[in-house]
Amino acid sequence: MIGVCIACLLSAGCMTTGIDEISYEEHAFHITIDESMLPEEVIVQIIIFSMQGFHQVEEDLIIQTMSIQPGTDTLTIPHTLEEGTYKFHLFVFTEEKRIAGRIFQLTLEGE
């Protein structure tokens, strides 16, 4: 029974094996992917939610096809955000399936 549970965990679609780091700097998302087995082209989807108290409001949806290099590569997706607290749902797809996903949150403050 434990072996079945471990096998289910390892094959779950929400495991993130290819996304190493995510940051937002200089009006752009920077996503570091470390995976030599990915195809040369992936589809990146970012759903942006603003956090307002206990509510989240969908602000934007970014879908972009990107070329990647085998090994470690950093993808840059330009996007301007105002000050505030945001939650992001990030997904990386091939043509056939979702290969990585991560949810993260950040607060942008004025300079």
Short mmCIF file of N, CA and C in Angstrom, two decimals:
data_model
loop_
_atom_site.label_atom_id
_atom_site.label_comp_id
_atom_site.label_asym_id
_atom_site.label_seq_id
_atom_site.Cartn_x
_atom_site.Cartn_y
_atom_site.Cartn_z
N MET A 1 0.83 -1.20 0.00
CA MET A 1 0.00 0.00 0.00
C MET A 1 0.87 1.26 0.00
N ILE A 2 1.94 1.25 0.79
CA ILE A 2 2.83 2.41 0.83
C ILE A 2 3.47 2.63 -0.54
N GLY A 3 3.85 1.54 -1.21
CA GLY A 3 4.44 1.65 -2.55
C GLY A 3 3.49 2.30 -3.54
N VAL A 4 2.19 1.97 -3.44
CA VAL A 4 1.20 2.57 -4.33
C VAL A 4 1.09 4.06 -4.06
N CYS A 5 1.08 4.46 -2.78
CA CYS A 5 1.00 5.88 -2.43
C CYS A 5 2.22 6.65 -2.94
N ILE A 6 3.39 6.07 -2.80
CA ILE A 6 4.61 6.73 -3.29
C ILE A 6 4.57 6.85 -4.81
N ALA A 7 4.12 5.80 -5.50
CA ALA A 7 4.02 5.85 -6.96
C ALA A 7 3.04 6.93 -7.40
N CYS A 8 1.93 7.07 -6.68
CA CYS A 8 0.95 8.12 -7.02
C CYS A 8 1.55 9.50 -6.81
N LEU A 9 2.28 9.68 -5.72
CA LEU A 9 2.92 10.97 -5.46
C LEU A 9 3.93 11.32 -6.54
N LEU A 10 4.73 10.36 -6.93
CA LEU A 10 5.76 10.62 -7.93
C LEU A 10 5.20 10.88 -9.32
N SER A 11 4.01 10.38 -9.60
CA SER A 11 3.43 10.58 -10.92
C SER A 11 2.38 11.68 -10.94
N ALA A 12 2.20 12.41 -9.85
CA ALA A 12 1.20 13.47 -9.78
C ALA A 12 1.54 14.58 -10.75
N GLY A 13 0.53 15.13 -11.40
CA GLY A 13 0.73 16.17 -12.41
C GLY A 13 1.19 17.50 -11.85
N CYS A 14 1.10 17.72 -10.55
CA CYS A 14 1.43 19.03 -10.01
C CYS A 14 2.86 19.08 -9.48
N MET A 15 3.62 18.05 -9.63
CA MET A 15 5.01 18.08 -9.17
C MET A 15 5.81 18.99 -10.09
N THR A 16 6.72 19.76 -9.50
CA THR A 16 7.50 20.71 -10.26
C THR A 16 8.94 20.26 -10.27
N THR A 17 9.35 19.65 -11.35
CA THR A 17 10.73 19.19 -11.44
C THR A 17 11.58 20.10 -12.29
N GLY A 18 10.96 20.88 -13.18
CA GLY A 18 11.74 21.67 -14.12
C GLY A 18 11.93 23.13 -13.76
N ILE A 19 11.15 23.68 -12.82
CA ILE A 19 11.24 25.09 -12.47
C ILE A 19 12.13 25.22 -11.24
N ASP A 20 13.29 25.87 -11.42
CA ASP A 20 14.21 26.06 -10.30
C ASP A 20 13.91 27.33 -9.54
N GLU A 21 13.77 28.44 -10.26
CA GLU A 21 13.67 29.74 -9.61
C GLU A 21 12.71 30.63 -10.39
N ILE A 22 11.96 31.46 -9.66
CA ILE A 22 11.07 32.44 -10.27
C ILE A 22 11.33 33.77 -9.59
N SER A 23 11.49 34.82 -10.38
CA SER A 23 11.64 36.16 -9.80
C SER A 23 10.94 37.17 -10.70
N TYR A 24 10.70 38.35 -10.13
CA TYR A 24 10.13 39.46 -10.88
C TYR A 24 11.03 40.66 -10.63
N GLU A 25 11.72 41.10 -11.67
CA GLU A 25 12.63 42.25 -11.57
C GLU A 25 12.56 43.04 -12.86
N GLU A 26 12.70 44.35 -12.74
CA GLU A 26 12.77 45.25 -13.89
C GLU A 26 11.63 44.98 -14.88
N HIS A 27 10.41 44.90 -14.36
CA HIS A 27 9.19 44.75 -15.16
C HIS A 27 9.18 43.47 -16.00
N ALA A 28 9.70 42.39 -15.44
CA ALA A 28 9.69 41.12 -16.17
C ALA A 28 9.76 39.94 -15.20
N PHE A 29 9.14 38.84 -15.59
CA PHE A 29 9.28 37.58 -14.87
C PHE A 29 10.53 36.88 -15.40
N HIS A 30 11.30 36.31 -14.49
CA HIS A 30 12.49 35.54 -14.85
C HIS A 30 12.30 34.14 -14.28
N ILE A 31 12.24 33.15 -15.15
CA ILE A 31 11.94 31.78 -14.76
C ILE A 31 13.12 30.91 -15.17
N THR A 32 13.79 30.33 -14.17
CA THR A 32 14.92 29.45 -14.45
C THR A 32 14.43 28.02 -14.50
N ILE A 33 14.66 27.37 -15.64
CA ILE A 33 14.25 25.99 -15.85
C ILE A 33 15.50 25.14 -15.99
N ASP A 34 15.53 24.03 -15.26
CA ASP A 34 16.67 23.12 -15.31
C ASP A 34 16.15 21.74 -15.69
N GLU A 35 16.21 21.45 -16.96
CA GLU A 35 15.68 20.17 -17.42
C GLU A 35 16.24 19.89 -18.81
N SER A 36 17.05 18.87 -18.91
CA SER A 36 17.65 18.55 -20.21
C SER A 36 16.71 17.74 -21.10
N MET A 37 15.62 17.24 -20.54
CA MET A 37 14.72 16.37 -21.30
C MET A 37 13.56 17.13 -21.94
N LEU A 38 13.49 18.45 -21.78
CA LEU A 38 12.39 19.21 -22.35
C LEU A 38 12.61 19.42 -23.85
N PRO A 39 11.52 19.60 -24.59
CA PRO A 39 11.68 19.92 -26.01
C PRO A 39 12.26 21.34 -26.16
N GLU A 40 12.61 21.70 -27.38
CA GLU A 40 13.21 23.01 -27.62
C GLU A 40 12.20 24.14 -27.46
N GLU A 41 10.92 23.83 -27.47
CA GLU A 41 9.90 24.86 -27.37
C GLU A 41 8.87 24.45 -26.32
N VAL A 42 8.52 25.38 -25.43
CA VAL A 42 7.52 25.14 -24.40
C VAL A 42 6.52 26.30 -24.42
N ILE A 43 5.38 26.07 -23.80
CA ILE A 43 4.37 27.11 -23.64
C ILE A 43 4.33 27.47 -22.16
N VAL A 44 4.51 28.75 -21.86
CA VAL A 44 4.47 29.23 -20.48
C VAL A 44 3.16 29.99 -20.28
N GLN A 45 2.46 29.65 -19.21
CA GLN A 45 1.21 30.33 -18.86
C GLN A 45 1.34 30.88 -17.45
N ILE A 46 1.05 32.16 -17.28
CA ILE A 46 1.05 32.78 -15.95
C ILE A 46 -0.30 33.44 -15.75
N ILE A 47 -1.01 33.04 -14.69
CA ILE A 47 -2.25 33.69 -14.31
C ILE A 47 -1.91 34.59 -13.13
N ILE A 48 -2.23 35.88 -13.24
CA ILE A 48 -1.86 36.86 -12.23
C ILE A 48 -3.12 37.27 -11.47
N PHE A 49 -3.06 37.13 -10.13
CA PHE A 49 -4.15 37.54 -9.26
C PHE A 49 -3.64 38.64 -8.34
N SER A 50 -4.44 39.71 -8.16
CA SER A 50 -4.11 40.68 -7.12
C SER A 50 -4.81 40.22 -5.84
N MET A 51 -4.13 40.41 -4.72
CA MET A 51 -4.67 40.00 -3.43
C MET A 51 -5.27 41.23 -2.76
N GLN A 52 -6.56 41.15 -2.44
CA GLN A 52 -7.27 42.26 -1.80
C GLN A 52 -7.95 41.70 -0.56
N GLY A 53 -7.28 41.85 0.58
CA GLY A 53 -7.79 41.25 1.81
C GLY A 53 -7.74 39.74 1.69
N PHE A 54 -8.89 39.10 1.92
CA PHE A 54 -8.97 37.65 1.79
C PHE A 54 -9.44 37.21 0.41
N HIS A 55 -9.49 38.15 -0.53
CA HIS A 55 -9.97 37.85 -1.87
C HIS A 55 -8.83 37.98 -2.87
N GLN A 56 -8.92 37.20 -3.91
CA GLN A 56 -7.98 37.36 -5.02
C GLN A 56 -8.80 37.64 -6.27
N VAL A 57 -8.29 38.59 -7.06
CA VAL A 57 -8.98 39.01 -8.27
C VAL A 57 -8.04 38.76 -9.45
N GLU A 58 -8.53 38.03 -10.45
CA GLU A 58 -7.69 37.76 -11.62
C GLU A 58 -7.44 39.06 -12.37
N GLU A 59 -6.16 39.37 -12.54
CA GLU A 59 -5.76 40.62 -13.19
C GLU A 59 -5.35 40.41 -14.64
N ASP A 60 -4.66 39.33 -14.92
CA ASP A 60 -4.12 39.15 -16.27
C ASP A 60 -3.79 37.68 -16.51
N LEU A 61 -3.68 37.34 -17.77
CA LEU A 61 -3.30 36.00 -18.20
C LEU A 61 -2.24 36.15 -19.29
N ILE A 62 -1.10 35.52 -19.08
CA ILE A 62 -0.02 35.55 -20.05
C ILE A 62 0.16 34.13 -20.59
N ILE A 63 0.14 33.99 -21.90
CA ILE A 63 0.44 32.70 -22.54
C ILE A 63 1.45 33.00 -23.63
N GLN A 64 2.60 32.35 -23.52
CA GLN A 64 3.67 32.66 -24.46
C GLN A 64 4.44 31.39 -24.82
N THR A 65 4.68 31.20 -26.11
CA THR A 65 5.51 30.11 -26.59
C THR A 65 6.96 30.57 -26.56
N MET A 66 7.84 29.74 -25.98
CA MET A 66 9.23 30.15 -25.80
C MET A 66 10.17 29.03 -26.21
N SER A 67 11.31 29.42 -26.75
CA SER A 67 12.38 28.47 -27.07
C SER A 67 13.29 28.35 -25.86
N ILE A 68 13.74 27.13 -25.57
CA ILE A 68 14.64 26.92 -24.44
C ILE A 68 15.86 26.14 -24.89
N GLN A 69 16.93 26.31 -24.14
CA GLN A 69 18.17 25.59 -24.38
C GLN A 69 18.22 24.39 -23.44
N PRO A 70 18.76 23.26 -23.86
CA PRO A 70 18.89 22.10 -22.97
C PRO A 70 19.75 22.45 -21.75
N GLY A 71 19.44 21.84 -20.63
CA GLY A 71 20.16 22.14 -19.39
C GLY A 71 19.44 23.23 -18.63
N THR A 72 20.18 24.19 -18.11
CA THR A 72 19.59 25.30 -17.35
C THR A 72 19.43 26.50 -18.27
N ASP A 73 18.22 27.05 -18.28
CA ASP A 73 17.93 28.21 -19.12
C ASP A 73 17.01 29.14 -18.34
N THR A 74 17.17 30.45 -18.53
CA THR A 74 16.30 31.43 -17.88
C THR A 74 15.42 32.07 -18.93
N LEU A 75 14.11 31.95 -18.73
CA LEU A 75 13.14 32.56 -19.62
C LEU A 75 12.76 33.92 -19.05
N THR A 76 12.65 34.92 -19.91
CA THR A 76 12.26 36.27 -19.47
C THR A 76 10.97 36.64 -20.19
N ILE A 77 9.96 37.01 -19.38
CA ILE A 77 8.66 37.40 -19.92
C ILE A 77 8.36 38.81 -19.43
N PRO A 78 8.45 39.82 -20.29
CA PRO A 78 8.17 41.19 -19.87
C PRO A 78 6.71 41.38 -19.46
N HIS A 79 6.49 42.08 -18.34
CA HIS A 79 5.14 42.39 -17.88
C HIS A 79 5.24 43.42 -16.76
N THR A 80 4.49 44.49 -16.86
CA THR A 80 4.54 45.55 -15.85
C THR A 80 3.45 45.33 -14.81
N LEU A 81 3.85 45.39 -13.53
CA LEU A 81 2.92 45.28 -12.41
C LEU A 81 3.01 46.55 -11.56
N GLU A 82 1.88 46.97 -11.03
CA GLU A 82 1.84 48.10 -10.10
C GLU A 82 2.19 47.60 -8.70
N GLU A 83 2.35 48.55 -7.76
CA GLU A 83 2.57 48.16 -6.36
C GLU A 83 1.39 47.32 -5.89
N GLY A 84 1.67 46.38 -5.00
CA GLY A 84 0.61 45.55 -4.45
C GLY A 84 1.09 44.14 -4.17
N THR A 85 0.16 43.33 -3.69
CA THR A 85 0.45 41.93 -3.40
C THR A 85 -0.24 41.08 -4.46
N TYR A 86 0.51 40.14 -4.99
CA TYR A 86 0.03 39.31 -6.09
C TYR A 86 0.27 37.83 -5.81
N LYS A 87 -0.60 37.02 -6.40
CA LYS A 87 -0.41 35.57 -6.41
C LYS A 87 -0.34 35.17 -7.88
N PHE A 88 0.57 34.25 -8.19
CA PHE A 88 0.79 33.83 -9.57
C PHE A 88 0.66 32.31 -9.66
N HIS A 89 -0.04 31.87 -10.68
CA HIS A 89 -0.09 30.45 -11.01
C HIS A 89 0.71 30.30 -12.29
N LEU A 90 1.83 29.60 -12.22
CA LEU A 90 2.73 29.43 -13.35
C LEU A 90 2.68 27.99 -13.82
N PHE A 91 2.48 27.80 -15.12
CA PHE A 91 2.46 26.46 -15.71
C PHE A 91 3.36 26.44 -16.93
N VAL A 92 4.03 25.31 -17.14
CA VAL A 92 4.85 25.10 -18.33
C VAL A 92 4.29 23.86 -19.02
N PHE A 93 3.99 24.01 -20.31
CA PHE A 93 3.39 22.93 -21.10
C PHE A 93 4.29 22.58 -22.28
N THR A 94 4.20 21.33 -22.71
CA THR A 94 4.65 20.96 -24.05
C THR A 94 3.36 20.90 -24.87
N GLU A 95 3.45 20.50 -26.11
CA GLU A 95 2.23 20.39 -26.91
C GLU A 95 1.30 19.31 -26.37
N GLU A 96 1.87 18.31 -25.70
CA GLU A 96 1.08 17.18 -25.25
C GLU A 96 0.53 17.31 -23.83
N LYS A 97 1.28 17.95 -22.91
CA LYS A 97 0.86 17.92 -21.51
C LYS A 97 1.54 19.01 -20.69
N ARG A 98 1.01 19.20 -19.47
CA ARG A 98 1.63 20.11 -18.51
C ARG A 98 2.83 19.40 -17.91
N ILE A 99 3.98 20.07 -17.90
CA ILE A 99 5.19 19.43 -17.38
C ILE A 99 5.65 20.03 -16.06
N ALA A 100 5.16 21.22 -15.72
CA ALA A 100 5.55 21.83 -14.45
C ALA A 100 4.50 22.86 -14.06
N GLY A 101 4.40 23.10 -12.78
CA GLY A 101 3.48 24.11 -12.28
C GLY A 101 3.91 24.56 -10.90
N ARG A 102 3.67 25.83 -10.63
CA ARG A 102 4.02 26.36 -9.31
C ARG A 102 3.13 27.56 -9.02
N ILE A 103 2.77 27.72 -7.75
CA ILE A 103 2.04 28.89 -7.28
C ILE A 103 2.98 29.66 -6.37
N PHE A 104 3.07 30.97 -6.59
CA PHE A 104 3.91 31.78 -5.72
C PHE A 104 3.27 33.14 -5.51
N GLN A 105 3.73 33.85 -4.50
CA GLN A 105 3.16 35.14 -4.13
C GLN A 105 4.29 36.12 -3.87
N LEU A 106 4.04 37.39 -4.19
CA LEU A 106 5.03 38.42 -3.88
C LEU A 106 4.33 39.75 -3.67
N THR A 107 5.03 40.64 -2.97
CA THR A 107 4.55 42.00 -2.72
C THR A 107 5.52 42.97 -3.36
N LEU A 108 5.00 43.87 -4.18
CA LEU A 108 5.81 44.91 -4.81
C LEU A 108 5.56 46.22 -4.08
N GLU A 109 6.63 46.84 -3.63
CA GLU A 109 6.53 48.10 -2.90
C GLU A 109 7.23 49.18 -3.69
N GLY A 110 6.83 50.44 -3.48
CA GLY A 110 7.45 51.57 -4.17
C GLY A 110 8.89 51.74 -3.77
N GLU A 111 9.63 52.40 -4.65
CA GLU A 111 11.07 52.57 -4.41
C GLU A 111 11.33 53.77 -3.54
#
